[in-house]
mmCIF file of N, CA and C in Angstrom:
data_model
loop_
_atom_site.group_PDB
_atom_site.id
_atom_site.type_symbol
_atom_site.label_atom_id
_atom_site.label_comp_id
_atom_site.label_asym_id
_atom_site.label_seq_id
_atom_site.Cartn_x
_atom_site.Cartn_y
_atom_site.Cartn_z
ATOM 1 N N MET A 1 32.110 12.695 51.776
ATOM 2 C CA MET A 1 30.845 12.286 52.347
ATOM 3 C C MET A 1 30.882 10.787 52.601
ATOM 4 N N HIS A 2 30.333 10.358 53.700
ATOM 5 C CA HIS A 2 30.298 8.950 54.060
ATOM 6 C C HIS A 2 29.232 8.231 53.250
ATOM 7 N N PRO A 3 29.345 6.901 53.149
ATOM 8 C CA PRO A 3 28.307 6.147 52.455
ATOM 9 C C PRO A 3 26.961 6.364 53.120
ATOM 10 N N GLY A 4 25.946 6.313 52.372
ATOM 11 C CA GLY A 4 24.594 6.541 52.864
ATOM 12 C C GLY A 4 23.765 7.116 51.754
ATOM 13 N N SER A 5 22.642 7.680 52.097
ATOM 14 C CA SER A 5 21.824 8.270 51.049
ATOM 15 C C SER A 5 22.495 9.538 50.541
ATOM 16 N N PRO A 6 22.425 9.790 49.227
ATOM 17 C CA PRO A 6 23.112 10.946 48.652
ATOM 18 C C PRO A 6 22.659 12.256 49.280
ATOM 19 N N GLY A 7 23.622 13.099 49.587
ATOM 20 C CA GLY A 7 23.324 14.429 50.103
ATOM 21 C C GLY A 7 22.973 14.477 51.573
ATOM 22 N N SER A 8 22.985 13.341 52.244
ATOM 23 C CA SER A 8 22.635 13.364 53.663
ATOM 24 C C SER A 8 23.882 13.135 54.502
ATOM 25 N N LEU A 9 23.936 13.809 55.624
ATOM 26 C CA LEU A 9 25.055 13.651 56.539
ATOM 27 C C LEU A 9 24.651 12.708 57.655
ATOM 28 N N PRO A 10 25.599 11.966 58.198
ATOM 29 C CA PRO A 10 25.263 11.079 59.300
ATOM 30 C C PRO A 10 24.825 11.868 60.527
ATOM 31 N N SER A 11 23.845 11.360 61.220
ATOM 32 C CA SER A 11 23.363 11.971 62.452
ATOM 33 C C SER A 11 22.729 10.868 63.290
ATOM 34 N N PRO A 12 22.417 11.146 64.552
ATOM 35 C CA PRO A 12 21.773 10.115 65.368
ATOM 36 C C PRO A 12 20.472 9.601 64.756
ATOM 37 N N SER A 13 19.735 10.475 64.070
ATOM 38 C CA SER A 13 18.483 10.038 63.454
ATOM 39 C C SER A 13 18.708 9.431 62.074
ATOM 40 N N ASN A 14 19.905 9.634 61.496
ATOM 41 C CA ASN A 14 20.229 9.110 60.173
ATOM 42 C C ASN A 14 21.611 8.448 60.233
ATOM 43 N N PRO A 15 21.732 7.299 60.941
ATOM 44 C CA PRO A 15 23.047 6.678 61.073
ATOM 45 C C PRO A 15 23.523 6.086 59.752
ATOM 46 N N VAL A 16 24.824 6.008 59.602
ATOM 47 C CA VAL A 16 25.413 5.422 58.406
ATOM 48 C C VAL A 16 25.778 3.975 58.712
ATOM 49 N N GLN A 17 25.324 3.072 57.880
ATOM 50 C CA GLN A 17 25.649 1.666 58.038
ATOM 51 C C GLN A 17 26.854 1.345 57.166
ATOM 52 N N ILE A 18 27.952 0.948 57.771
ATOM 53 C CA ILE A 18 29.164 0.612 57.035
ATOM 54 C C ILE A 18 29.458 -0.865 57.256
ATOM 55 N N GLU A 19 29.655 -1.576 56.161
ATOM 56 C CA GLU A 19 30.029 -2.977 56.264
ATOM 57 C C GLU A 19 31.542 -3.035 56.451
ATOM 58 N N GLU A 20 31.973 -3.361 57.664
ATOM 59 C CA GLU A 20 33.393 -3.380 57.987
ATOM 60 C C GLU A 20 34.026 -4.692 57.536
ATOM 61 N N ILE A 21 35.322 -4.644 57.216
ATOM 62 C CA ILE A 21 36.018 -5.867 56.836
ATOM 63 C C ILE A 21 36.187 -6.785 58.037
ATOM 64 N N VAL A 22 36.397 -6.192 59.194
ATOM 65 C CA VAL A 22 36.474 -6.909 60.461
ATOM 66 C C VAL A 22 35.700 -6.069 61.470
ATOM 67 N N PRO A 23 34.725 -6.643 62.180
ATOM 68 C CA PRO A 23 33.956 -5.852 63.135
ATOM 69 C C PRO A 23 34.857 -5.092 64.108
ATOM 70 N N GLY A 24 34.587 -3.792 64.236
ATOM 71 C CA GLY A 24 35.351 -2.941 65.134
ATOM 72 C C GLY A 24 36.558 -2.274 64.503
ATOM 73 N N SER A 25 36.866 -2.608 63.250
ATOM 74 C CA SER A 25 38.055 -2.034 62.602
ATOM 75 C C SER A 25 37.806 -0.642 62.044
ATOM 76 N N ASP A 26 36.552 -0.282 61.815
ATOM 77 C CA ASP A 26 36.175 0.993 61.191
ATOM 78 C C ASP A 26 36.711 1.130 59.773
ATOM 79 N N VAL A 27 37.066 0.018 59.141
ATOM 80 C CA VAL A 27 37.548 0.027 57.757
ATOM 81 C C VAL A 27 36.488 -0.649 56.895
ATOM 82 N N SER A 28 35.873 0.136 55.999
ATOM 83 C CA SER A 28 34.825 -0.426 55.147
ATOM 84 C C SER A 28 35.436 -1.275 54.038
ATOM 85 N N ARG A 29 34.621 -2.146 53.469
ATOM 86 C CA ARG A 29 35.096 -3.010 52.382
ATOM 87 C C ARG A 29 35.585 -2.197 51.193
ATOM 88 N N SER A 30 34.875 -1.132 50.847
ATOM 89 C CA SER A 30 35.273 -0.338 49.680
ATOM 90 C C SER A 30 36.613 0.358 49.916
ATOM 91 N N VAL A 31 36.836 0.858 51.123
ATOM 92 C CA VAL A 31 38.113 1.497 51.447
ATOM 93 C C VAL A 31 39.230 0.455 51.414
ATOM 94 N N TRP A 32 38.978 -0.728 51.962
ATOM 95 C CA TRP A 32 39.988 -1.784 51.971
ATOM 96 C C TRP A 32 40.352 -2.195 50.547
ATOM 97 N N ARG A 33 39.346 -2.358 49.692
ATOM 98 C CA ARG A 33 39.614 -2.726 48.290
ATOM 99 C C ARG A 33 40.472 -1.666 47.609
ATOM 100 N N SER A 34 40.130 -0.401 47.821
ATOM 101 C CA SER A 34 40.917 0.687 47.225
ATOM 102 C C SER A 34 42.347 0.673 47.746
ATOM 103 N N ALA A 35 42.508 0.466 49.046
ATOM 104 C CA ALA A 35 43.848 0.446 49.639
ATOM 105 C C ALA A 35 44.674 -0.720 49.100
ATOM 106 N N CYS A 36 44.051 -1.857 48.904
ATOM 107 C CA CYS A 36 44.772 -3.026 48.383
ATOM 108 C C CYS A 36 45.234 -2.812 46.947
ATOM 109 N N GLN A 37 44.575 -1.942 46.218
ATOM 110 C CA GLN A 37 44.950 -1.659 44.833
ATOM 111 C C GLN A 37 45.959 -0.518 44.730
ATOM 112 N N ALA A 38 46.343 0.053 45.850
ATOM 113 C CA ALA A 38 47.288 1.175 45.850
ATOM 114 C C ALA A 38 48.644 0.719 45.315
ATOM 115 N N SER A 39 49.341 1.650 44.695
ATOM 116 C CA SER A 39 50.628 1.323 44.075
ATOM 117 C C SER A 39 51.807 1.393 45.043
ATOM 118 N N SER A 40 51.603 1.948 46.228
ATOM 119 C CA SER A 40 52.693 2.035 47.207
ATOM 120 C C SER A 40 52.127 1.992 48.624
ATOM 121 N N GLY A 41 53.001 1.764 49.567
ATOM 122 C CA GLY A 41 52.590 1.757 50.967
ATOM 123 C C GLY A 41 52.082 3.107 51.428
ATOM 124 N N THR A 42 52.705 4.166 50.904
ATOM 125 C CA THR A 42 52.287 5.521 51.264
ATOM 126 C C THR A 42 50.874 5.796 50.786
ATOM 127 N N SER A 43 50.585 5.429 49.542
ATOM 128 C CA SER A 43 49.234 5.679 49.029
ATOM 129 C C SER A 43 48.215 4.793 49.738
ATOM 130 N N MET A 44 48.622 3.587 50.130
ATOM 131 C CA MET A 44 47.720 2.713 50.881
ATOM 132 C C MET A 44 47.391 3.346 52.232
ATOM 133 N N ALA A 45 48.405 3.869 52.907
ATOM 134 C CA ALA A 45 48.187 4.514 54.206
ATOM 135 C C ALA A 45 47.282 5.731 54.068
ATOM 136 N N ARG A 46 47.490 6.523 53.022
ATOM 137 C CA ARG A 46 46.639 7.702 52.802
ATOM 138 C C ARG A 46 45.187 7.299 52.586
ATOM 139 N N ILE A 47 44.971 6.271 51.768
ATOM 140 C CA ILE A 47 43.606 5.810 51.505
ATOM 141 C C ILE A 47 42.954 5.344 52.800
ATOM 142 N N LEU A 48 43.682 4.566 53.594
ATOM 143 C CA LEU A 48 43.120 4.070 54.853
ATOM 144 C C LEU A 48 42.848 5.204 55.840
ATOM 145 N N LEU A 49 43.765 6.166 55.938
ATOM 146 C CA LEU A 49 43.548 7.303 56.838
ATOM 147 C C LEU A 49 42.318 8.101 56.431
ATOM 148 N N LEU A 50 42.198 8.378 55.126
ATOM 149 C CA LEU A 50 41.046 9.146 54.648
ATOM 150 C C LEU A 50 39.755 8.343 54.745
ATOM 151 N N GLY A 51 39.859 7.024 54.711
ATOM 152 C CA GLY A 51 38.674 6.179 54.829
ATOM 153 C C GLY A 51 38.187 6.020 56.252
ATOM 154 N N VAL A 52 39.083 6.162 57.209
ATOM 155 C CA VAL A 52 38.726 5.952 58.610
ATOM 156 C C VAL A 52 38.434 7.264 59.336
ATOM 157 N N PHE A 53 39.220 8.316 59.037
ATOM 158 C CA PHE A 53 39.059 9.597 59.715
ATOM 159 C C PHE A 53 38.501 10.646 58.766
ATOM 160 N N ASP A 54 37.720 11.566 59.303
ATOM 161 C CA ASP A 54 37.232 12.678 58.487
ATOM 162 C C ASP A 54 38.353 13.713 58.338
ATOM 163 N N ILE A 55 38.231 14.565 57.329
ATOM 164 C CA ILE A 55 39.266 15.552 57.011
ATOM 165 C C ILE A 55 39.546 16.471 58.197
ATOM 166 N N GLU A 56 38.501 16.896 58.902
ATOM 167 C CA GLU A 56 38.686 17.815 60.034
ATOM 168 C C GLU A 56 39.595 17.211 61.102
ATOM 169 N N THR A 57 39.402 15.948 61.403
ATOM 170 C CA THR A 57 40.231 15.273 62.402
ATOM 171 C C THR A 57 41.681 15.205 61.948
ATOM 172 N N LEU A 58 41.886 14.870 60.675
ATOM 173 C CA LEU A 58 43.252 14.780 60.153
ATOM 174 C C LEU A 58 43.946 16.137 60.152
ATOM 175 N N VAL A 59 43.220 17.184 59.779
ATOM 176 C CA VAL A 59 43.811 18.525 59.757
ATOM 177 C C VAL A 59 44.164 18.964 61.172
ATOM 178 N N LYS A 60 43.253 18.757 62.118
ATOM 179 C CA LYS A 60 43.514 19.153 63.506
ATOM 180 C C LYS A 60 44.698 18.390 64.084
ATOM 181 N N SER A 61 44.823 17.123 63.753
ATOM 182 C CA SER A 61 45.930 16.344 64.308
ATOM 183 C C SER A 61 47.265 16.842 63.777
ATOM 184 N N ASN A 62 47.297 17.359 62.555
ATOM 185 C CA ASN A 62 48.531 17.892 61.991
ATOM 186 C C ASN A 62 48.808 19.297 62.515
ATOM 187 N N LEU A 63 47.769 20.061 62.793
ATOM 188 C CA LEU A 63 47.963 21.430 63.262
ATOM 189 C C LEU A 63 48.520 21.485 64.676
ATOM 190 N N ARG A 64 48.290 20.460 65.458
ATOM 191 C CA ARG A 64 48.798 20.447 66.830
ATOM 192 C C ARG A 64 50.319 20.509 66.856
ATOM 193 N N ASP A 65 50.949 19.864 65.904
ATOM 194 C CA ASP A 65 52.405 19.830 65.856
ATOM 195 C C ASP A 65 52.827 19.992 64.401
ATOM 196 N N ALA A 66 52.678 21.209 63.880
ATOM 197 C CA ALA A 66 52.953 21.466 62.467
ATOM 198 C C ALA A 66 54.392 21.152 62.105
ATOM 199 N N VAL A 67 55.305 21.349 63.042
ATOM 200 C CA VAL A 67 56.696 20.991 62.801
ATOM 201 C C VAL A 67 56.862 19.555 63.266
ATOM 202 N N MET A 68 57.087 18.675 62.323
ATOM 203 C CA MET A 68 57.220 17.271 62.667
ATOM 204 C C MET A 68 58.528 17.065 63.421
ATOM 205 N N SER A 69 58.417 16.530 64.595
ATOM 206 C CA SER A 69 59.616 16.272 65.383
ATOM 207 C C SER A 69 59.678 14.789 65.693
ATOM 208 N N LYS A 70 60.853 14.247 65.683
ATOM 209 C CA LYS A 70 61.030 12.833 65.962
ATOM 210 C C LYS A 70 61.805 12.706 67.262
ATOM 211 N N HIS A 71 61.199 12.068 68.212
ATOM 212 C CA HIS A 71 61.848 11.866 69.496
ATOM 213 C C HIS A 71 62.672 10.588 69.434
ATOM 214 N N SER A 72 63.837 10.619 69.997
ATOM 215 C CA SER A 72 64.730 9.466 69.916
ATOM 216 C C SER A 72 64.137 8.225 70.574
ATOM 217 N N ASP A 73 63.306 8.405 71.596
ATOM 218 C CA ASP A 73 62.738 7.248 72.270
ATOM 219 C C ASP A 73 61.516 6.681 71.564
ATOM 220 N N SER A 74 61.015 7.364 70.531
ATOM 221 C CA SER A 74 59.826 6.875 69.835
ATOM 222 C C SER A 74 60.142 6.449 68.405
ATOM 223 N N ALA A 75 61.409 6.262 68.092
ATOM 224 C CA ALA A 75 61.791 5.889 66.732
ATOM 225 C C ALA A 75 61.147 4.561 66.354
ATOM 226 N N GLY A 76 60.402 4.588 65.284
ATOM 227 C CA GLY A 76 59.804 3.370 64.758
ATOM 228 C C GLY A 76 58.510 2.933 65.401
ATOM 229 N N GLN A 77 58.037 3.632 66.427
ATOM 230 C CA GLN A 77 56.825 3.195 67.106
ATOM 231 C C GLN A 77 55.602 3.294 66.209
ATOM 232 N N ILE A 78 55.518 4.359 65.429
ATOM 233 C CA ILE A 78 54.366 4.516 64.539
ATOM 234 C C ILE A 78 54.399 3.441 63.466
ATOM 235 N N GLY A 79 55.560 3.231 62.863
ATOM 236 C CA GLY A 79 55.696 2.191 61.841
ATOM 237 C C GLY A 79 55.380 0.817 62.394
ATOM 238 N N THR A 80 55.843 0.539 63.592
ATOM 239 C CA THR A 80 55.573 -0.741 64.234
ATOM 240 C C THR A 80 54.078 -0.906 64.484
ATOM 241 N N ALA A 81 53.429 0.150 64.945
ATOM 242 C CA ALA A 81 51.986 0.092 65.195
ATOM 243 C C ALA A 81 51.214 -0.131 63.901
ATOM 244 N N LEU A 82 51.598 0.594 62.838
ATOM 245 C CA LEU A 82 50.928 0.415 61.546
ATOM 246 C C LEU A 82 51.148 -0.990 61.003
ATOM 247 N N ASN A 83 52.375 -1.486 61.080
ATOM 248 C CA ASN A 83 52.656 -2.836 60.598
ATOM 249 C C ASN A 83 51.861 -3.878 61.374
ATOM 250 N N GLY A 84 51.760 -3.686 62.685
ATOM 251 C CA GLY A 84 50.986 -4.609 63.504
ATOM 252 C C GLY A 84 49.514 -4.609 63.136
ATOM 253 N N LYS A 85 48.957 -3.417 62.931
ATOM 254 C CA LYS A 85 47.541 -3.314 62.560
ATOM 255 C C LYS A 85 47.302 -3.934 61.185
ATOM 256 N N MET A 86 48.208 -3.676 60.231
ATOM 257 C CA MET A 86 48.068 -4.245 58.889
ATOM 258 C C MET A 86 48.145 -5.773 58.946
ATOM 259 N N ALA A 87 49.062 -6.311 59.738
ATOM 260 C CA ALA A 87 49.183 -7.763 59.876
ATOM 261 C C ALA A 87 47.919 -8.349 60.490
ATOM 262 N N GLU A 88 47.379 -7.658 61.482
ATOM 263 C CA GLU A 88 46.142 -8.103 62.124
ATOM 264 C C GLU A 88 44.987 -8.134 61.125
ATOM 265 N N LEU A 89 44.867 -7.079 60.324
ATOM 266 C CA LEU A 89 43.803 -7.020 59.320
ATOM 267 C C LEU A 89 43.988 -8.093 58.253
ATOM 268 N N ARG A 90 45.228 -8.298 57.800
ATOM 269 C CA ARG A 90 45.484 -9.334 56.787
ATOM 270 C C ARG A 90 45.131 -10.713 57.316
ATOM 271 N N LEU A 91 45.496 -11.004 58.560
ATOM 272 C CA LEU A 91 45.185 -12.294 59.159
ATOM 273 C C LEU A 91 43.676 -12.489 59.251
ATOM 274 N N ALA A 92 42.980 -11.470 59.716
ATOM 275 C CA ALA A 92 41.521 -11.561 59.822
ATOM 276 C C ALA A 92 40.893 -11.746 58.448
ATOM 277 N N MET A 93 41.434 -11.048 57.446
ATOM 278 C CA MET A 93 40.906 -11.175 56.082
ATOM 279 C C MET A 93 41.166 -12.579 55.538
ATOM 280 N N SER A 94 42.334 -13.131 55.786
ATOM 281 C CA SER A 94 42.638 -14.466 55.263
ATOM 282 C C SER A 94 41.778 -15.521 55.941
ATOM 283 N N ARG A 95 41.478 -15.325 57.202
ATOM 284 C CA ARG A 95 40.607 -16.272 57.910
ATOM 285 C C ARG A 95 39.179 -16.215 57.391
ATOM 286 N N LYS A 96 38.728 -15.029 57.028
ATOM 287 C CA LYS A 96 37.366 -14.867 56.521
ATOM 288 C C LYS A 96 37.299 -15.066 55.017
ATOM 289 N N ASN A 97 38.482 -15.046 54.363
ATOM 290 C CA ASN A 97 38.574 -15.186 52.909
ATOM 291 C C ASN A 97 37.693 -14.169 52.207
ATOM 292 N N VAL A 98 37.795 -12.903 52.634
ATOM 293 C CA VAL A 98 37.023 -11.807 52.060
ATOM 294 C C VAL A 98 37.842 -11.180 50.958
ATOM 295 N N LYS A 99 37.251 -10.973 49.812
ATOM 296 C CA LYS A 99 37.947 -10.343 48.677
ATOM 297 C C LYS A 99 37.284 -9.044 48.333
#
């Protein structure tokens, strides 16, 4: 359940207000704090994925291609994208000095 009043789901009449670490990042402060305390990069990525996307979206994205295939022309693209996003978030956090 997303942050908000207990037992209520987000809707147009009941929007959820999330304090983002960087406007437009869709990463809340609580999710970022949890991810920073993770013991490994894998657990950090899982925390961030679960904090940004709902379970239904994650399940559907995996069901589209249940057999993970790696294309030779896309080697490292996902890792590069994740590293770039993490660097961007770290830079923004250091500039704002948010803890």
